Short mmCIF file of C-alpha atoms in Angstrom, two decimals:
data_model
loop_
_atom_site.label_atom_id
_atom_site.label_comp_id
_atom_site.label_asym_id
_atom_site.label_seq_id
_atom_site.Cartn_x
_atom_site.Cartn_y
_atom_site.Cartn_z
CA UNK C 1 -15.68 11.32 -18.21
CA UNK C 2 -14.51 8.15 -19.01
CA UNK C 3 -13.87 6.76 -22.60
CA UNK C 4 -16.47 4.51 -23.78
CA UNK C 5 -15.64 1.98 -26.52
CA UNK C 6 -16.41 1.65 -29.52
CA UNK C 7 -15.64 4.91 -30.30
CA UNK C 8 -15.84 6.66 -33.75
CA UNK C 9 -13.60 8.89 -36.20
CA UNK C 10 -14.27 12.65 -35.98
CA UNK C 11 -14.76 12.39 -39.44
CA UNK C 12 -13.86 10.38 -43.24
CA UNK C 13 -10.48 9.66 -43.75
CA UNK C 14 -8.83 11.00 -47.23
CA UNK C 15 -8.02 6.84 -47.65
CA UNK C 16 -9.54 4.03 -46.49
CA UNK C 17 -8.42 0.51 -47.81
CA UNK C 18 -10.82 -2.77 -46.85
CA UNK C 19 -9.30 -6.22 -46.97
CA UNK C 20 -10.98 -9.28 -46.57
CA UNK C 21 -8.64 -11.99 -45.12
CA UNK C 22 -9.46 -15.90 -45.28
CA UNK C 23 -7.75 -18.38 -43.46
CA UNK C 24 -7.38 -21.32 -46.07
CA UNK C 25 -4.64 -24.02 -45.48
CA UNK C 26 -3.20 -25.66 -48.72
CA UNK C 27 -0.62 -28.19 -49.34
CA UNK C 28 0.93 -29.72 -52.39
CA UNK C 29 2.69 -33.34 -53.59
CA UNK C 30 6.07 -32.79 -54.36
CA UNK C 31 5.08 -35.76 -56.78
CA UNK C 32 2.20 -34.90 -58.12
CA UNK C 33 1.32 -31.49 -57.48
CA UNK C 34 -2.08 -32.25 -56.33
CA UNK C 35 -3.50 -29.76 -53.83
CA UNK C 36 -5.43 -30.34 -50.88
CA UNK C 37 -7.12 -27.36 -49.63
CA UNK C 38 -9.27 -26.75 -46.20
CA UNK C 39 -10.75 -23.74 -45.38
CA UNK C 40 -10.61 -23.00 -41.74
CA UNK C 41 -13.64 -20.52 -39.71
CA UNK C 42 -11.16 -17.54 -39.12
CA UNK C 43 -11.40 -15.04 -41.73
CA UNK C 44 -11.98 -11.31 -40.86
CA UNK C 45 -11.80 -7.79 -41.72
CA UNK C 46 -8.73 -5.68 -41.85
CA UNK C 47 -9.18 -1.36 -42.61
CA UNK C 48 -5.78 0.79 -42.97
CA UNK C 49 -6.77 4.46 -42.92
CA UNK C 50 -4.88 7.17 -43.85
CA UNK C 51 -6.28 11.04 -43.13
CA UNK C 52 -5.89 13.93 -45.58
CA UNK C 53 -3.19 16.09 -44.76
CA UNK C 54 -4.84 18.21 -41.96
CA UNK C 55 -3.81 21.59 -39.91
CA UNK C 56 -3.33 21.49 -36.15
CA UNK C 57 -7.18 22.39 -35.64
CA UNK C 58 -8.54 19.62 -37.36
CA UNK C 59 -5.60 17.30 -37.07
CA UNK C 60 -5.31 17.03 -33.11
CA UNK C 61 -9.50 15.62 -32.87
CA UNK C 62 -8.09 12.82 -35.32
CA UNK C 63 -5.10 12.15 -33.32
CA UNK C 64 -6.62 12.37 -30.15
CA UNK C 65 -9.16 9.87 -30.94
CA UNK C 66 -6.85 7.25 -32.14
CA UNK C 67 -4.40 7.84 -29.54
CA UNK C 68 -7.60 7.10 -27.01
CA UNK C 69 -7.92 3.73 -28.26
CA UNK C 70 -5.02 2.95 -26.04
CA UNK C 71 -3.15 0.92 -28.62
CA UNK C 72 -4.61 -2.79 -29.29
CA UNK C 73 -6.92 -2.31 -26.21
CA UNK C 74 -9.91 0.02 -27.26
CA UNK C 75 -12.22 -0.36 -30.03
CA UNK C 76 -13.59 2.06 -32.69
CA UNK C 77 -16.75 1.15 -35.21
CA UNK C 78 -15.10 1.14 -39.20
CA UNK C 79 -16.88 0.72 -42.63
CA UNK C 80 -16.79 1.23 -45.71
CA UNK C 81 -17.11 5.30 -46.19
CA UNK C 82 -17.65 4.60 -50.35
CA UNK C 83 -20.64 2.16 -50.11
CA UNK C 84 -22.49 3.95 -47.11
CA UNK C 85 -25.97 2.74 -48.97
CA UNK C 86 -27.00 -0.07 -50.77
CA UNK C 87 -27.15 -0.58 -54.21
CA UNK C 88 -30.30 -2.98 -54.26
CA UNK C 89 -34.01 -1.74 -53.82
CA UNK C 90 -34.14 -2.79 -49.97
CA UNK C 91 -36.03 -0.21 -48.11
CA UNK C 92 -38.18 -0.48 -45.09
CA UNK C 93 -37.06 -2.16 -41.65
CA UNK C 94 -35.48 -6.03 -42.60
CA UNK C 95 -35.03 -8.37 -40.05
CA UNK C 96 -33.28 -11.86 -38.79
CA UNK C 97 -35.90 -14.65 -40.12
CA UNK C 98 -35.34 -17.49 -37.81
CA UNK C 99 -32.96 -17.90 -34.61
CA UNK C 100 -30.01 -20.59 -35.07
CA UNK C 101 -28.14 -19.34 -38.34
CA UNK C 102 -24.84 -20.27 -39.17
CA UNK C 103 -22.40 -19.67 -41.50
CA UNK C 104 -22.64 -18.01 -45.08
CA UNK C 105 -26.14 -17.67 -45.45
CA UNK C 106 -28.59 -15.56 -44.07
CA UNK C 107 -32.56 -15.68 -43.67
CA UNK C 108 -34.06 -12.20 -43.87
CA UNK C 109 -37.50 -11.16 -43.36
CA UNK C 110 -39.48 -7.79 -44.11
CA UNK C 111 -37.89 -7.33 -47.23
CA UNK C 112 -40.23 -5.38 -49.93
CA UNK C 113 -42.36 -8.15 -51.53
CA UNK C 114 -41.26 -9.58 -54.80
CA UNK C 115 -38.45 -7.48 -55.54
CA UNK C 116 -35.69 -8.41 -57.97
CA UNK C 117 -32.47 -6.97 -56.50
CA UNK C 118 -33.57 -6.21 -53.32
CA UNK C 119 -30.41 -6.80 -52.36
CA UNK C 120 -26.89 -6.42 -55.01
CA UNK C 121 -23.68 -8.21 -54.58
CA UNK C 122 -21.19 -5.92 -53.17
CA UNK C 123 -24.21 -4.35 -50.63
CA UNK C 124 -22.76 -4.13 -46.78
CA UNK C 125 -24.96 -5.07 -43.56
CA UNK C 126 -24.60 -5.09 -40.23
CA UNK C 127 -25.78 -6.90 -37.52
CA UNK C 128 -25.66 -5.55 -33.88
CA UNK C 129 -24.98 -2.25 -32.32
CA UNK C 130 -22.24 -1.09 -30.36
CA UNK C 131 -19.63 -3.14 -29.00
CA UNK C 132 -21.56 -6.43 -31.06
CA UNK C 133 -22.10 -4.77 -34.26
CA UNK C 134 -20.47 -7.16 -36.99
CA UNK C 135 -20.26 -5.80 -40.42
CA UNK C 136 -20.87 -8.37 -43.75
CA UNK C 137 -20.67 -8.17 -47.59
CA UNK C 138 -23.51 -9.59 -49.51
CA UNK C 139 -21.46 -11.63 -51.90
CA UNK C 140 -24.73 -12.42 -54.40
CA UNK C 141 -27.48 -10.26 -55.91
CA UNK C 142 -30.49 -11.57 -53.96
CA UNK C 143 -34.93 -11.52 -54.65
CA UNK C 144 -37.29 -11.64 -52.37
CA UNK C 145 -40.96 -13.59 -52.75
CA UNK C 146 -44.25 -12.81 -52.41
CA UNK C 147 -43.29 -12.69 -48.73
CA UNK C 148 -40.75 -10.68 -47.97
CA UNK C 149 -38.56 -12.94 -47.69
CA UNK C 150 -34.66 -13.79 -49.32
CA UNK C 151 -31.42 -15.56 -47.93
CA UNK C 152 -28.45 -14.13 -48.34
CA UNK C 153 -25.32 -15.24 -49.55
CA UNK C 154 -22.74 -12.93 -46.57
CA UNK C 155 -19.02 -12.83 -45.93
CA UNK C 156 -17.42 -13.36 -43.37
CA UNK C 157 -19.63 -16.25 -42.05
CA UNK C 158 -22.07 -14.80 -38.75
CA UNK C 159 -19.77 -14.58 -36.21
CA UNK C 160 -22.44 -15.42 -33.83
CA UNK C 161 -26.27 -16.73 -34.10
CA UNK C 162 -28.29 -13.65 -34.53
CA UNK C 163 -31.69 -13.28 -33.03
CA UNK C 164 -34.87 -13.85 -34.64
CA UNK C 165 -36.03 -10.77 -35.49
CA UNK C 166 -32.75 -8.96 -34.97
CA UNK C 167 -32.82 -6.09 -37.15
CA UNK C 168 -30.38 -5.58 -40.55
CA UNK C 169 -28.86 -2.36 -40.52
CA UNK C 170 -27.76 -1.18 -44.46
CA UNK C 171 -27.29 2.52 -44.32
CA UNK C 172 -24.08 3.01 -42.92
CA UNK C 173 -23.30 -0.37 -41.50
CA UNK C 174 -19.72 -0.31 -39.45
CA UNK C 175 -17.71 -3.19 -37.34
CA UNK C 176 -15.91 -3.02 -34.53
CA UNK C 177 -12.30 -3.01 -35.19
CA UNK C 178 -9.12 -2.56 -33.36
CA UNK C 179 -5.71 -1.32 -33.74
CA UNK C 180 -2.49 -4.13 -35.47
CA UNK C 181 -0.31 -1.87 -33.41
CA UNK C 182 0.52 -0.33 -30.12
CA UNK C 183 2.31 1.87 -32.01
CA UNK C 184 1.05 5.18 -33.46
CA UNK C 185 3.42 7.88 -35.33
CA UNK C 186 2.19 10.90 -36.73
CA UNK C 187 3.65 13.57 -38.92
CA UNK C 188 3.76 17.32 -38.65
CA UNK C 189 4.84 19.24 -41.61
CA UNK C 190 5.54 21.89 -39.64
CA UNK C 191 4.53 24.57 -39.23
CA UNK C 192 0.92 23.23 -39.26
CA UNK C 193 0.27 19.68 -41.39
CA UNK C 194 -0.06 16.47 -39.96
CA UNK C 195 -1.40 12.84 -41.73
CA UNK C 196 -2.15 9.63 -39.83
CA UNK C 197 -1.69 5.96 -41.19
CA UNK C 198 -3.22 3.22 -39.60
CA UNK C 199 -4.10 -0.31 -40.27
CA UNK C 200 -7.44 -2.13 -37.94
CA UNK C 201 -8.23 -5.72 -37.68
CA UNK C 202 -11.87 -6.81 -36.90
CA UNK C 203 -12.32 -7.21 -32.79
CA UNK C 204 -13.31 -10.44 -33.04
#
């Protein structure tokens, strides 16, 4: 059967480190040291995994699995395996409140009504499933009104216009991600030990 992508890990890597990655331009006087700054719409995830030290029975699922992304050209979904739920008091079934969103913020519906810290900063979401999921921090604690209602404050900025009414996944939210290399080296401690490094940028 063919390979369907995104795929996922077999299970948690031992290490997982998450950086987020602007792209901001600066540029200085030689004069008078004055900086201009512009921050350009291109920042993104990047995930470098590293598995605990693993015998040949549960080492081979891990390699085989990475070694099936085919390099740069499959996908897998990534998050953050320490912050699988939120810290706020969100519960229920949130949604996309309005169609045509851009950037930073984001206009969520369905939220529990008047709720302080519904969600905290440091929360993840994700939008989409599958091969569109996008994953986001919330970068401010957020409340919602007598409505249900709140707008968040997200990084990255939405990748793409979500739906109305799209829903806002926060228990174990992922991204799609890719492999920064063709290139993947194991280890075997032989007889029976093997550990995998590997660094992902977002599949953008």
């Amino acid at each position: 059967m063919a390979i369907t992508y995104p795929i996922s890990l077999p299970s948690t890597p031992a290490q997982v480190t998450i950086t987020p990655v602007d792209t901001v331009a600066m540029s200085k006087s030689p004069f008078t040291s004055q900086q201009s700054v512009y921050a350009h719409p291109g920042e993104y995830w990047q995930i470098d995994i590293k598995t605990p030290n693993m015998d040949t029975e549960d080492g081979r699922p891990f390699v085989a699995a990475l070694t099936s992304l085919r390099g740069m050209y499959g996908s897998i979904l990534l998050g953050d395996p320490a912050c699988k739920s939120p810290r706020g008091a969100v519960t229920g079934s949130p949604t996309v409140d309005g169609s045509g969103q851009t950037g930073f913020e984001l206009a969520v519906q369905s939220l529990p009504v008047s709720t302080t810290g519904v969600f905290l900063a440091g929360d993840y979401i994700q939008i989409g499933t599958g091969s569109s999921a996008k994953l986001y921090m919330v970068m401010a604690d957020a409340d919602s009104d007598a409505s249900g209602l709140a707008t968040l404050d997200i990084w990255p900025r939405l990748r793409t216009s979500p739906t109305d009414g799209q829903a806002i996944i926060y228990n174990s939210p992922v991204g799609v991600f890719r492999r920064m290399s063709n290139e993947m080296p194991w280890t075997w401690d032989i007889p029976k030990i093997t550990s995998v490094s590997l660094s992902f940028i977002e599949a953008l």
